[in-house]
Amino acid sequence: MGRKLNVAIVGATGVVGSIMRRLIAAERGNWGEVRLVASARSAGKRLEVGDEVITVRALDADVFDGIDIAHFDLPDEVSAEWVPVAAAKGVVVIDKSGHFRMDPEVPLVCREANPEAALVRPKGIIANANCTTLALIPTLAALNAHFGLQSMSVASYQAASGSGKEGLEALYAQSQKIAGVDRIGTEDGDVRAVLGEEFHAPFGAPLAFNVVPKVGGWKEDGWTSEELKVRNESRKILGLPDLKVASTCVRVPVAVGHSQVVHATFANEVTVAEAHRVLGAADGVELVDDPENMVFPMPIDSVGKGGTQVGRIRQSIDFPNSLEFFVVADNLMKGAALNSIETADLVRRELEAA
Amino acid sequence: MGRKLNVAIVGATGVVGSIMRRLIAAERGNWGEVRLVASARSAGKRLEVGDEVITVRALDADVFDGIDIAHFDLPDEVSAEWVPVAAAKGVVVIDKSGHFRMDPEVPLVCREANPEAALVRPKGIIANANCTTLALIPTLAALNAHFGLQSMSVASYQAASGSGKEGLEALYAQSQKIAGVDRIGTEDGDVRAVLGEEFHAPFGAPLAFNVVPKVGGWKEDGWTSEELKVRNESRKILGLPDLKVASTCVRVPVAVGHSQVVHATFANEVTVAEAHRVLGAADGVELVDDPENMVFPMPIDSVGKGGTQVGRIRQSIDFPNSLEFFVVADNLMKGAALNSIETADLVRRELEAA
């Protein structure tokens, strides 16, 4: 092409948007113009991208003129409307919403599993998987390549920031309100009574000193959207349409960092030593597994980290060819912003080579 | 017998001891003397059991004279020494430590699963299972009786009070220290830096705004004692020596209430409607399962409740004869004090009828 590509961040003002700006700033030299886009309400705001101060533009059709690649981080229904508008202008869209993920003509890309899928995009759209799935994929992809993943049972420990600014602020407000209340969370200090119903949004129940076994909306047969995403998006990214998945998603009072307990069964025999060897060399995976020295992944240690962390790897006692392990990732980084940036990098190199 | 039995609470001053005293007070009429026992350090303290004020006696051999049933809640190594002393005096001991649980001559009793086991105690000792296992058993026992439990994968969300007063106080101290710290738990507010290492005890890492995938001590092959207890004690109580169990135990910043995600597979076909029917009628189980109305079990709602709660019951999508569900119990009640009280009730009725 000869010129530098122009990139847009659509949804630049949110929690993920602020990380997108920082990640773009770190690779500023790869890009021509960096354009920031948000709702009309935020238009005119001036936001930093590294040393630059860029004025936010309102989302409309013209805002995509001259843009090569656009990162979208908008609610499902807004993406559903505006992603095709951008794509129709020839923009390659990398969309973080749930709307296009299961569309057979939209690749769902995680660099560590299926980078080649980014190059085949009949609609000009690439989808970014949900944060819980993306936290799992680098580990699962590496293990699958060596041992053949057949089934998994997953339980999540998801951070408040998975619900964006509103979720984070709610956790902070609840935590401040109960801090110092005598014997809070015991029979003498009822969390519900201290907080009252005004603290129920956006989780539907108090989150401080609690866990809430509901992430996402309700779908058929008692499943949540998040639980079905973990199953369906893992199958699609890993290219394993018959992968058996059991998933239960739970919100925990953590600011940033999604954790997951995984019980996984493989076609082939697997040992902890072999898993260590494979994961120690895997792209996007940090092996954090020296338990007797208290070395294992935790959400507070995942914050701001680029990839995913895996540890507590054990050979299953009662199940052949199976492992137990614990995976953590910064849900705003690999779970959202970083994966989108990594996918854009695949597209940028393709377009620059064309 | 004609007379009322005398009962001792050994370890009367701890978090569980205070609940033991309240539960005994509620059935005070069933007992003759209620004796409170603790370490020499606490001897002479005056504690309430209902309207009575009872002076705590130091643990020694004489303290068991005239006692019929003794509840022990002491560290493993202290129970190992003193439980046989009491039993040698003809006292029926119900021991909450881990020391005797897997002894083939010591029954491990949960009223909802194996009440008959309380009557066969060659050593005069009955063991109380660990709190995580006890939270599961009423649900598992009912489902096993109807559908034949074959395997399960369990992930726990365990409260700070599982580590007693020290655990609770640590969570409170950490929560107060970080409350109001700007953007705590994000890249701008590092939990470790704000808390410092003095807040690491007793969990080995900060618990506030974090989850710690380590409960108990380290055992062989990377397993924790708690994870092995969930497997081994479930097998023993349920009378299923071949039950396949995968278990990962995680501490969460909750004061009271252990939660667990369970994926369970049965010998026979099972539907959600049948599981609801069975669990709705099961002893010690409260069915809390109307998700679209935000009705599901949560730790803040389990506090002080007598039994266990189960909800989020779904038929597995990819696994035949399998269910996903979410179980919660007050770890100090059914997980400890209440189960010991219920077991004592079985013994009391037996001895009174003799």
PDB file of C-alpha atoms in Angstrom, chain B residues 78-312:
ATOM      1  CA  VAL B  78      -5.241 -31.209  69.292  1.00  0.00           C
ATOM      2  CA  SER B  79      -8.199 -33.401  68.392  1.00  0.00           C
ATOM      3  CA  ALA B  80      -5.824 -36.252  67.614  1.00  0.00           C
ATOM      4  CA  GLU B  81      -4.597 -36.095  71.205  1.00  0.00           C
ATOM      5  CA  TRP B  82      -7.762 -35.326  73.155  1.00  0.00           C
ATOM      6  CA  VAL B  83     -10.605 -37.069  71.301  1.00  0.00           C
ATOM      7  CA  PRO B  84      -9.323 -40.531  72.370  1.00  0.00           C
ATOM      8  CA  VAL B  85      -9.033 -39.286  75.960  1.00  0.00           C
ATOM      9  CA  ALA B  86     -12.718 -38.358  76.006  1.00  0.00           C
ATOM     10  CA  ALA B  87     -13.764 -41.512  74.150  1.00  0.00           C
ATOM     11  CA  ALA B  88     -11.845 -43.671  76.639  1.00  0.00           C
ATOM     12  CA  LYS B  89     -14.085 -42.213  79.333  1.00  0.00           C
ATOM     13  CA  GLY B  90     -17.173 -43.455  77.482  1.00  0.00           C
ATOM     14  CA  VAL B  91     -18.036 -40.087  75.971  1.00  0.00           C
ATOM     15  CA  VAL B  92     -19.451 -40.198  72.442  1.00  0.00           C
ATOM     16  CA  VAL B  93     -17.311 -37.677  70.599  1.00  0.00           C
ATOM     17  CA  ILE B  94     -18.465 -35.801  67.510  1.00  0.00           C
ATOM     18  CA  ASP B  95     -15.260 -34.362  66.097  1.00  0.00           C
ATOM     19  CA  LYS B  96     -15.066 -31.566  63.519  1.00  0.00           C
ATOM     20  CA  SER B  97     -11.341 -31.910  62.832  1.00  0.00           C
ATOM     21  CA  GLY B  98      -9.924 -33.669  59.822  1.00  0.00           C
ATOM     22  CA  HIS B  99      -7.953 -36.174  61.873  1.00  0.00           C
ATOM     23  CA  PHE B 100     -10.427 -39.068  62.185  1.00  0.00           C
ATOM     24  CA  ARG B 101     -12.599 -38.581  59.109  1.00  0.00           C
ATOM     25  CA  MET B 102     -11.076 -41.248  56.889  1.00  0.00           C
ATOM     26  CA  ASP B 103     -10.521 -43.792  59.718  1.00  0.00           C
ATOM     27  CA  PRO B 104     -12.563 -46.857  58.664  1.00  0.00           C
ATOM     28  CA  GLU B 105     -13.617 -47.334  62.291  1.00  0.00           C
ATOM     29  CA  VAL B 106     -14.957 -43.777  62.557  1.00  0.00           C
ATOM     30  CA  PRO B 107     -18.267 -43.053  60.828  1.00  0.00           C
ATOM     31  CA  LEU B 108     -18.476 -39.777  58.882  1.00  0.00           C
ATOM     32  CA  VAL B 109     -22.059 -38.645  59.325  1.00  0.00           C
ATOM     33  CA  CYS B 110     -24.422 -36.277  57.549  1.00  0.00           C
ATOM     34  CA  ARG B 111     -28.014 -36.813  58.627  1.00  0.00           C
ATOM     35  CA  GLU B 112     -29.361 -36.356  55.090  1.00  0.00           C
ATOM     36  CA  ALA B 113     -27.115 -39.098  53.672  1.00  0.00           C
ATOM     37  CA  ASN B 114     -26.176 -41.743  56.255  1.00  0.00           C
ATOM     38  CA  PRO B 115     -27.906 -41.215  59.644  1.00  0.00           C
ATOM     39  CA  GLU B 116     -27.627 -44.944  60.389  1.00  0.00           C
ATOM     40  CA  ALA B 117     -23.826 -44.619  60.394  1.00  0.00           C
ATOM     41  CA  ALA B 118     -24.016 -42.593  63.630  1.00  0.00           C
ATOM     42  CA  LEU B 119     -25.096 -45.755  65.465  1.00  0.00           C
ATOM     43  CA  VAL B 120     -22.012 -47.813  64.560  1.00  0.00           C
ATOM     44  CA  ARG B 121     -18.948 -46.240  66.189  1.00  0.00           C
ATOM     45  CA  PRO B 122     -16.401 -48.821  67.305  1.00  0.00           C
ATOM     46  CA  LYS B 123     -14.102 -46.142  68.721  1.00  0.00           C
ATOM     47  CA  GLY B 124     -16.873 -44.051  70.272  1.00  0.00           C
ATOM     48  CA  ILE B 125     -15.982 -41.357  67.755  1.00  0.00           C
ATOM     49  CA  ILE B 126     -18.068 -39.834  64.987  1.00  0.00           C
ATOM     50  CA  ALA B 127     -16.449 -37.433  62.532  1.00  0.00           C
ATOM     51  CA  ASN B 128     -18.025 -34.309  61.068  1.00  0.00           C
ATOM     52  CA  ALA B 129     -17.007 -33.706  57.450  1.00  0.00           C
ATOM     53  CA  ASN B 130     -15.408 -30.502  56.230  1.00  0.00           C
ATOM     54  CA  CYS B 131     -17.648 -27.522  55.475  1.00  0.00           C
ATOM     55  CA  THR B 132     -17.310 -27.671  51.694  1.00  0.00           C
ATOM     56  CA  THR B 133     -18.311 -31.321  51.527  1.00  0.00           C
ATOM     57  CA  LEU B 134     -21.210 -30.838  53.948  1.00  0.00           C
ATOM     58  CA  ALA B 135     -22.603 -28.033  51.786  1.00  0.00           C
ATOM     59  CA  LEU B 136     -22.822 -30.492  48.889  1.00  0.00           C
ATOM     60  CA  ILE B 137     -24.031 -33.654  50.575  1.00  0.00           C
ATOM     61  CA  PRO B 138     -27.772 -33.054  51.110  1.00  0.00           C
ATOM     62  CA  THR B 139     -28.236 -32.241  47.411  1.00  0.00           C
ATOM     63  CA  LEU B 140     -25.957 -35.039  46.227  1.00  0.00           C
ATOM     64  CA  ALA B 141     -27.559 -37.601  48.542  1.00  0.00           C
ATOM     65  CA  ALA B 142     -31.056 -36.836  47.278  1.00  0.00           C
ATOM     66  CA  LEU B 143     -30.016 -36.879  43.621  1.00  0.00           C
ATOM     67  CA  ASN B 144     -27.931 -40.031  44.125  1.00  0.00           C
ATOM     68  CA  ALA B 145     -30.869 -41.895  45.676  1.00  0.00           C
ATOM     69  CA  HIS B 146     -32.990 -41.210  42.611  1.00  0.00           C
ATOM     70  CA  PHE B 147     -30.575 -41.061  39.701  1.00  0.00           C
ATOM     71  CA  GLY B 148     -27.328 -42.783  40.791  1.00  0.00           C
ATOM     72  CA  LEU B 149     -24.436 -40.317  41.057  1.00  0.00           C
ATOM     73  CA  GLN B 150     -21.415 -41.402  39.010  1.00  0.00           C
ATOM     74  CA  SER B 151     -19.133 -38.400  38.731  1.00  0.00           C
ATOM     75  CA  MET B 152     -18.888 -34.716  39.526  1.00  0.00           C
ATOM     76  CA  SER B 153     -16.714 -31.713  38.838  1.00  0.00           C
ATOM     77  CA  VAL B 154     -16.820 -29.119  41.635  1.00  0.00           C
ATOM     78  CA  ALA B 155     -15.450 -25.565  41.888  1.00  0.00           C
ATOM     79  CA  SER B 156     -15.796 -23.798  45.226  1.00  0.00           C
ATOM     80  CA  TYR B 157     -16.237 -20.153  46.253  1.00  0.00           C
ATOM     81  CA  GLN B 158     -15.312 -20.319  49.950  1.00  0.00           C
ATOM     82  CA  ALA B 159     -15.837 -17.671  52.600  1.00  0.00           C
ATOM     83  CA  ALA B 160     -13.162 -16.118  54.825  1.00  0.00           C
ATOM     84  CA  SER B 161     -14.842 -17.462  57.979  1.00  0.00           C
ATOM     85  CA  GLY B 162     -13.802 -20.936  56.851  1.00  0.00           C
ATOM     86  CA  SER B 163     -10.489 -19.846  58.374  1.00  0.00           C
ATOM     87  CA  GLY B 164     -12.233 -18.889  61.613  1.00  0.00           C
ATOM     88  CA  LYS B 165     -11.929 -15.591  63.451  1.00  0.00           C
ATOM     89  CA  GLU B 166      -8.518 -14.930  61.932  1.00  0.00           C
ATOM     90  CA  GLY B 167      -9.898 -15.267  58.413  1.00  0.00           C
ATOM     91  CA  LEU B 168     -12.890 -13.038  59.072  1.00  0.00           C
ATOM     92  CA  GLU B 169     -10.808 -10.338  60.763  1.00  0.00           C
ATOM     93  CA  ALA B 170      -8.295 -10.418  57.904  1.00  0.00           C
ATOM     94  CA  LEU B 171     -11.033  -9.878  55.323  1.00  0.00           C
ATOM     95  CA  TYR B 172     -12.483  -7.019  57.382  1.00  0.00           C
ATOM     96  CA  ALA B 173      -9.098  -5.351  57.866  1.00  0.00           C
ATOM     97  CA  GLN B 174      -8.244  -5.636  54.169  1.00  0.00           C
ATOM     98  CA  SER B 175     -11.664  -4.390  53.070  1.00  0.00           C
ATOM     99  CA  GLN B 176     -11.426  -1.318  55.289  1.00  0.00           C
ATOM    100  CA  LYS B 177      -7.918  -0.540  54.141  1.00  0.00           C
ATOM    101  CA  ILE B 178      -8.831  -0.518  50.438  1.00  0.00           C
ATOM    102  CA  ALA B 179     -12.319   1.016  50.698  1.00  0.00           C
ATOM    103  CA  GLY B 180     -12.209   4.415  49.107  1.00  0.00           C
ATOM    104  CA  VAL B 181      -8.769   3.965  47.526  1.00  0.00           C
ATOM    105  CA  ASP B 182      -9.204   5.482  44.108  1.00  0.00           C
ATOM    106  CA  ARG B 183      -9.635   2.892  41.344  1.00  0.00           C
ATOM    107  CA  ILE B 184      -8.488   0.066  43.612  1.00  0.00           C
ATOM    108  CA  GLY B 185      -8.015  -3.252  41.821  1.00  0.00           C
ATOM    109  CA  THR B 186      -7.311  -1.600  38.456  1.00  0.00           C
ATOM    110  CA  GLU B 187      -4.026  -0.579  36.837  1.00  0.00           C
ATOM    111  CA  ASP B 188      -4.178   2.662  38.827  1.00  0.00           C
ATOM    112  CA  GLY B 189      -4.743   1.009  42.221  1.00  0.00           C
ATOM    113  CA  ASP B 190      -2.640  -2.070  42.894  1.00  0.00           C
ATOM    114  CA  VAL B 191      -4.215  -4.109  45.709  1.00  0.00           C
ATOM    115  CA  ARG B 192      -0.876  -5.636  46.697  1.00  0.00           C
ATOM    116  CA  ALA B 193       0.820  -2.235  46.933  1.00  0.00           C
ATOM    117  CA  VAL B 194      -1.999  -0.702  49.000  1.00  0.00           C
ATOM    118  CA  LEU B 195      -2.207  -3.623  51.422  1.00  0.00           C
ATOM    119  CA  GLY B 196       1.402  -4.664  51.790  1.00  0.00           C
ATOM    120  CA  GLU B 197       2.534  -8.047  53.009  1.00  0.00           C
ATOM    121  CA  GLU B 198       1.207  -7.653  56.551  1.00  0.00           C
ATOM    122  CA  PHE B 199      -2.241  -8.364  55.125  1.00  0.00           C
ATOM    123  CA  HIS B 200      -1.281 -11.723  53.594  1.00  0.00           C
ATOM    124  CA  ALA B 201      -2.169 -13.880  56.631  1.00  0.00           C
ATOM    125  CA  PRO B 202      -3.953 -16.251  56.883  1.00  0.00           C
ATOM    126  CA  PHE B 203      -4.675 -16.741  53.176  1.00  0.00           C
ATOM    127  CA  GLY B 204      -1.100 -16.252  51.928  1.00  0.00           C
ATOM    128  CA  ALA B 205      -2.237 -13.402  49.662  1.00  0.00           C
ATOM    129  CA  PRO B 206      -4.688 -10.502  49.796  1.00  0.00           C
ATOM    130  CA  LEU B 207      -8.300 -11.711  49.682  1.00  0.00           C
ATOM    131  CA  ALA B 208     -10.163  -8.397  49.318  1.00  0.00           C
ATOM    132  CA  PHE B 209     -10.880  -7.684  45.629  1.00  0.00           C
ATOM    133  CA  ASN B 210      -9.176 -10.994  44.815  1.00  0.00           C
ATOM    134  CA  VAL B 211      -9.784 -14.740  44.712  1.00  0.00           C
ATOM    135  CA  VAL B 212      -7.169 -17.161  46.042  1.00  0.00           C
ATOM    136  CA  PRO B 213      -7.095 -20.642  44.454  1.00  0.00           C
ATOM    137  CA  LYS B 214      -5.725 -22.316  47.566  1.00  0.00           C
ATOM    138  CA  VAL B 215      -7.771 -23.606  50.510  1.00  0.00           C
ATOM    139  CA  GLY B 216      -5.994 -25.798  53.049  1.00  0.00           C
ATOM    140  CA  GLY B 217      -2.458 -27.124  52.908  1.00  0.00           C
ATOM    141  CA  TRP B 218      -0.497 -28.534  49.999  1.00  0.00           C
ATOM    142  CA  LYS B 219      -0.670 -32.289  49.471  1.00  0.00           C
ATOM    143  CA  GLU B 220       0.848 -34.578  46.854  1.00  0.00           C
ATOM    144  CA  ASP B 221       0.804 -33.784  43.133  1.00  0.00           C
ATOM    145  CA  GLY B 222      -0.321 -30.167  43.528  1.00  0.00           C
ATOM    146  CA  TRP B 223      -3.594 -30.896  45.299  1.00  0.00           C
ATOM    147  CA  THR B 224      -4.746 -29.041  48.408  1.00  0.00           C
ATOM    148  CA  SER B 225      -6.065 -30.830  51.478  1.00  0.00           C
ATOM    149  CA  GLU B 226      -9.468 -29.208  50.919  1.00  0.00           C
ATOM    150  CA  GLU B 227      -9.735 -30.519  47.350  1.00  0.00           C
ATOM    151  CA  LEU B 228      -8.888 -34.050  48.472  1.00  0.00           C
ATOM    152  CA  LYS B 229     -11.395 -33.784  51.334  1.00  0.00           C
ATOM    153  CA  VAL B 230     -14.192 -32.900  48.935  1.00  0.00           C
ATOM    154  CA  ARG B 231     -13.396 -36.058  46.985  1.00  0.00           C
ATOM    155  CA  ASN B 232     -12.638 -38.511  49.787  1.00  0.00           C
ATOM    156  CA  GLU B 233     -15.263 -37.393  52.291  1.00  0.00           C
ATOM    157  CA  SER B 234     -18.020 -37.253  49.656  1.00  0.00           C
ATOM    158  CA  ARG B 235     -17.198 -40.825  48.652  1.00  0.00           C
ATOM    159  CA  LYS B 236     -17.316 -42.015  52.271  1.00  0.00           C
ATOM    160  CA  ILE B 237     -20.518 -40.226  53.331  1.00  0.00           C
ATOM    161  CA  LEU B 238     -22.394 -41.140  50.170  1.00  0.00           C
ATOM    162  CA  GLY B 239     -21.148 -44.738  50.317  1.00  0.00           C
ATOM    163  CA  LEU B 240     -19.838 -44.407  46.768  1.00  0.00           C
ATOM    164  CA  PRO B 241     -16.206 -45.595  46.863  1.00  0.00           C
ATOM    165  CA  ASP B 242     -15.928 -45.337  43.075  1.00  0.00           C
ATOM    166  CA  LEU B 243     -17.427 -41.862  42.703  1.00  0.00           C
ATOM    167  CA  LYS B 244     -15.337 -39.834  40.256  1.00  0.00           C
ATOM    168  CA  VAL B 245     -14.578 -36.369  41.597  1.00  0.00           C
ATOM    169  CA  ALA B 246     -12.741 -33.380  40.152  1.00  0.00           C
ATOM    170  CA  SER B 247     -12.401 -30.572  42.675  1.00  0.00           C
ATOM    171  CA  THR B 248     -10.768 -27.157  42.754  1.00  0.00           C
ATOM    172  CA  CYS B 249     -11.192 -25.021  45.878  1.00  0.00           C
ATOM    173  CA  VAL B 250     -10.980 -21.223  45.794  1.00  0.00           C
ATOM    174  CA  ARG B 251     -11.280 -18.619  48.559  1.00  0.00           C
ATOM    175  CA  VAL B 252     -13.397 -15.547  47.728  1.00  0.00           C
ATOM    176  CA  PRO B 253     -13.900 -12.240  49.591  1.00  0.00           C
ATOM    177  CA  VAL B 254     -17.129 -13.276  51.306  1.00  0.00           C
ATOM    178  CA  ALA B 255     -17.592 -13.329  55.098  1.00  0.00           C
ATOM    179  CA  VAL B 256     -19.921 -16.324  55.486  1.00  0.00           C
ATOM    180  CA  GLY B 257     -21.361 -18.826  52.990  1.00  0.00           C
ATOM    181  CA  HIS B 258     -19.544 -21.385  50.862  1.00  0.00           C
ATOM    182  CA  SER B 259     -20.804 -21.630  47.264  1.00  0.00           C
ATOM    183  CA  GLN B 260     -20.066 -24.346  44.734  1.00  0.00           C
ATOM    184  CA  VAL B 261     -20.559 -24.860  41.013  1.00  0.00           C
ATOM    185  CA  VAL B 262     -21.303 -28.527  40.336  1.00  0.00           C
ATOM    186  CA  HIS B 263     -21.370 -30.509  37.090  1.00  0.00           C
ATOM    187  CA  ALA B 264     -22.771 -33.960  37.964  1.00  0.00           C
ATOM    188  CA  THR B 265     -23.336 -37.074  35.885  1.00  0.00           C
ATOM    189  CA  PHE B 266     -25.775 -39.835  36.838  1.00  0.00           C
ATOM    190  CA  ALA B 267     -26.367 -43.457  35.871  1.00  0.00           C
ATOM    191  CA  ASN B 268     -29.941 -42.686  34.889  1.00  0.00           C
ATOM    192  CA  GLU B 269     -31.645 -40.075  32.801  1.00  0.00           C
ATOM    193  CA  VAL B 270     -32.425 -36.898  34.713  1.00  0.00           C
ATOM    194  CA  THR B 271     -34.438 -33.803  33.844  1.00  0.00           C
ATOM    195  CA  VAL B 272     -34.642 -30.432  35.568  1.00  0.00           C
ATOM    196  CA  ALA B 273     -38.289 -31.124  36.412  1.00  0.00           C
ATOM    197  CA  GLU B 274     -37.388 -34.426  38.098  1.00  0.00           C
ATOM    198  CA  ALA B 275     -34.457 -32.828  39.927  1.00  0.00           C
ATOM    199  CA  HIS B 276     -36.802 -30.077  41.155  1.00  0.00           C
ATOM    200  CA  ARG B 277     -39.283 -32.668  42.398  1.00  0.00           C
ATOM    201  CA  VAL B 278     -36.586 -34.658  44.214  1.00  0.00           C
ATOM    202  CA  LEU B 279     -34.781 -31.656  45.700  1.00  0.00           C
ATOM    203  CA  GLY B 280     -38.009 -29.876  46.608  1.00  0.00           C
ATOM    204  CA  ALA B 281     -38.800 -32.816  48.900  1.00  0.00           C
ATOM    205  CA  ALA B 282     -35.267 -33.445  50.164  1.00  0.00           C
ATOM    206  CA  ASP B 283     -34.307 -33.086  53.824  1.00  0.00           C
ATOM    207  CA  GLY B 284     -31.834 -30.265  54.443  1.00  0.00           C
ATOM    208  CA  VAL B 285     -32.245 -28.808  50.947  1.00  0.00           C
ATOM    209  CA  GLU B 286     -33.960 -25.555  50.051  1.00  0.00           C
ATOM    210  CA  LEU B 287     -34.747 -25.312  46.352  1.00  0.00           C
ATOM    211  CA  VAL B 288     -34.044 -21.691  45.329  1.00  0.00           C
ATOM    212  CA  ASP B 289     -34.473 -21.830  41.585  1.00  0.00           C
ATOM    213  CA  ASP B 290     -36.514 -19.219  39.771  1.00  0.00           C
ATOM    214  CA  PRO B 291     -33.698 -17.494  37.889  1.00  0.00           C
ATOM    215  CA  GLU B 292     -35.751 -15.142  35.732  1.00  0.00           C
ATOM    216  CA  ASN B 293     -37.024 -13.572  38.958  1.00  0.00           C
ATOM    217  CA  MET B 294     -33.427 -13.414  40.257  1.00  0.00           C
ATOM    218  CA  VAL B 295     -34.146 -16.270  42.661  1.00  0.00           C
ATOM    219  CA  PHE B 296     -31.006 -18.386  43.097  1.00  0.00           C
ATOM    220  CA  PRO B 297     -28.739 -19.168  46.045  1.00  0.00           C
ATOM    221  CA  MET B 298     -26.147 -16.607  47.134  1.00  0.00           C
ATOM    222  CA  PRO B 299     -23.847 -16.529  50.161  1.00  0.00           C
ATOM    223  CA  ILE B 300     -25.353 -13.328  51.650  1.00  0.00           C
ATOM    224  CA  ASP B 301     -28.725 -15.089  51.699  1.00  0.00           C
ATOM    225  CA  SER B 302     -27.354 -18.277  53.268  1.00  0.00           C
ATOM    226  CA  VAL B 303     -26.114 -16.618  56.456  1.00  0.00           C
ATOM    227  CA  GLY B 304     -27.717 -18.179  59.530  1.00  0.00           C
ATOM    228  CA  LYS B 305     -29.869 -20.548  57.484  1.00  0.00           C
ATOM    229  CA  GLY B 306     -30.143 -24.098  58.742  1.00  0.00           C
ATOM    230  CA  GLY B 307     -29.723 -26.180  55.636  1.00  0.00           C
ATOM    231  CA  THR B 308     -28.271 -25.873  52.165  1.00  0.00           C
ATOM    232  CA  GLN B 309     -29.647 -24.039  49.148  1.00  0.00           C
ATOM    233  CA  VAL B 310     -29.555 -25.224  45.539  1.00  0.00           C
ATOM    234  CA  GLY B 311     -30.516 -23.490  42.316  1.00  0.00           C
ATOM    235  CA  ARG B 312     -29.443 -22.624  38.741  1.00  0.00           C
TER     236      ARG B 312
END
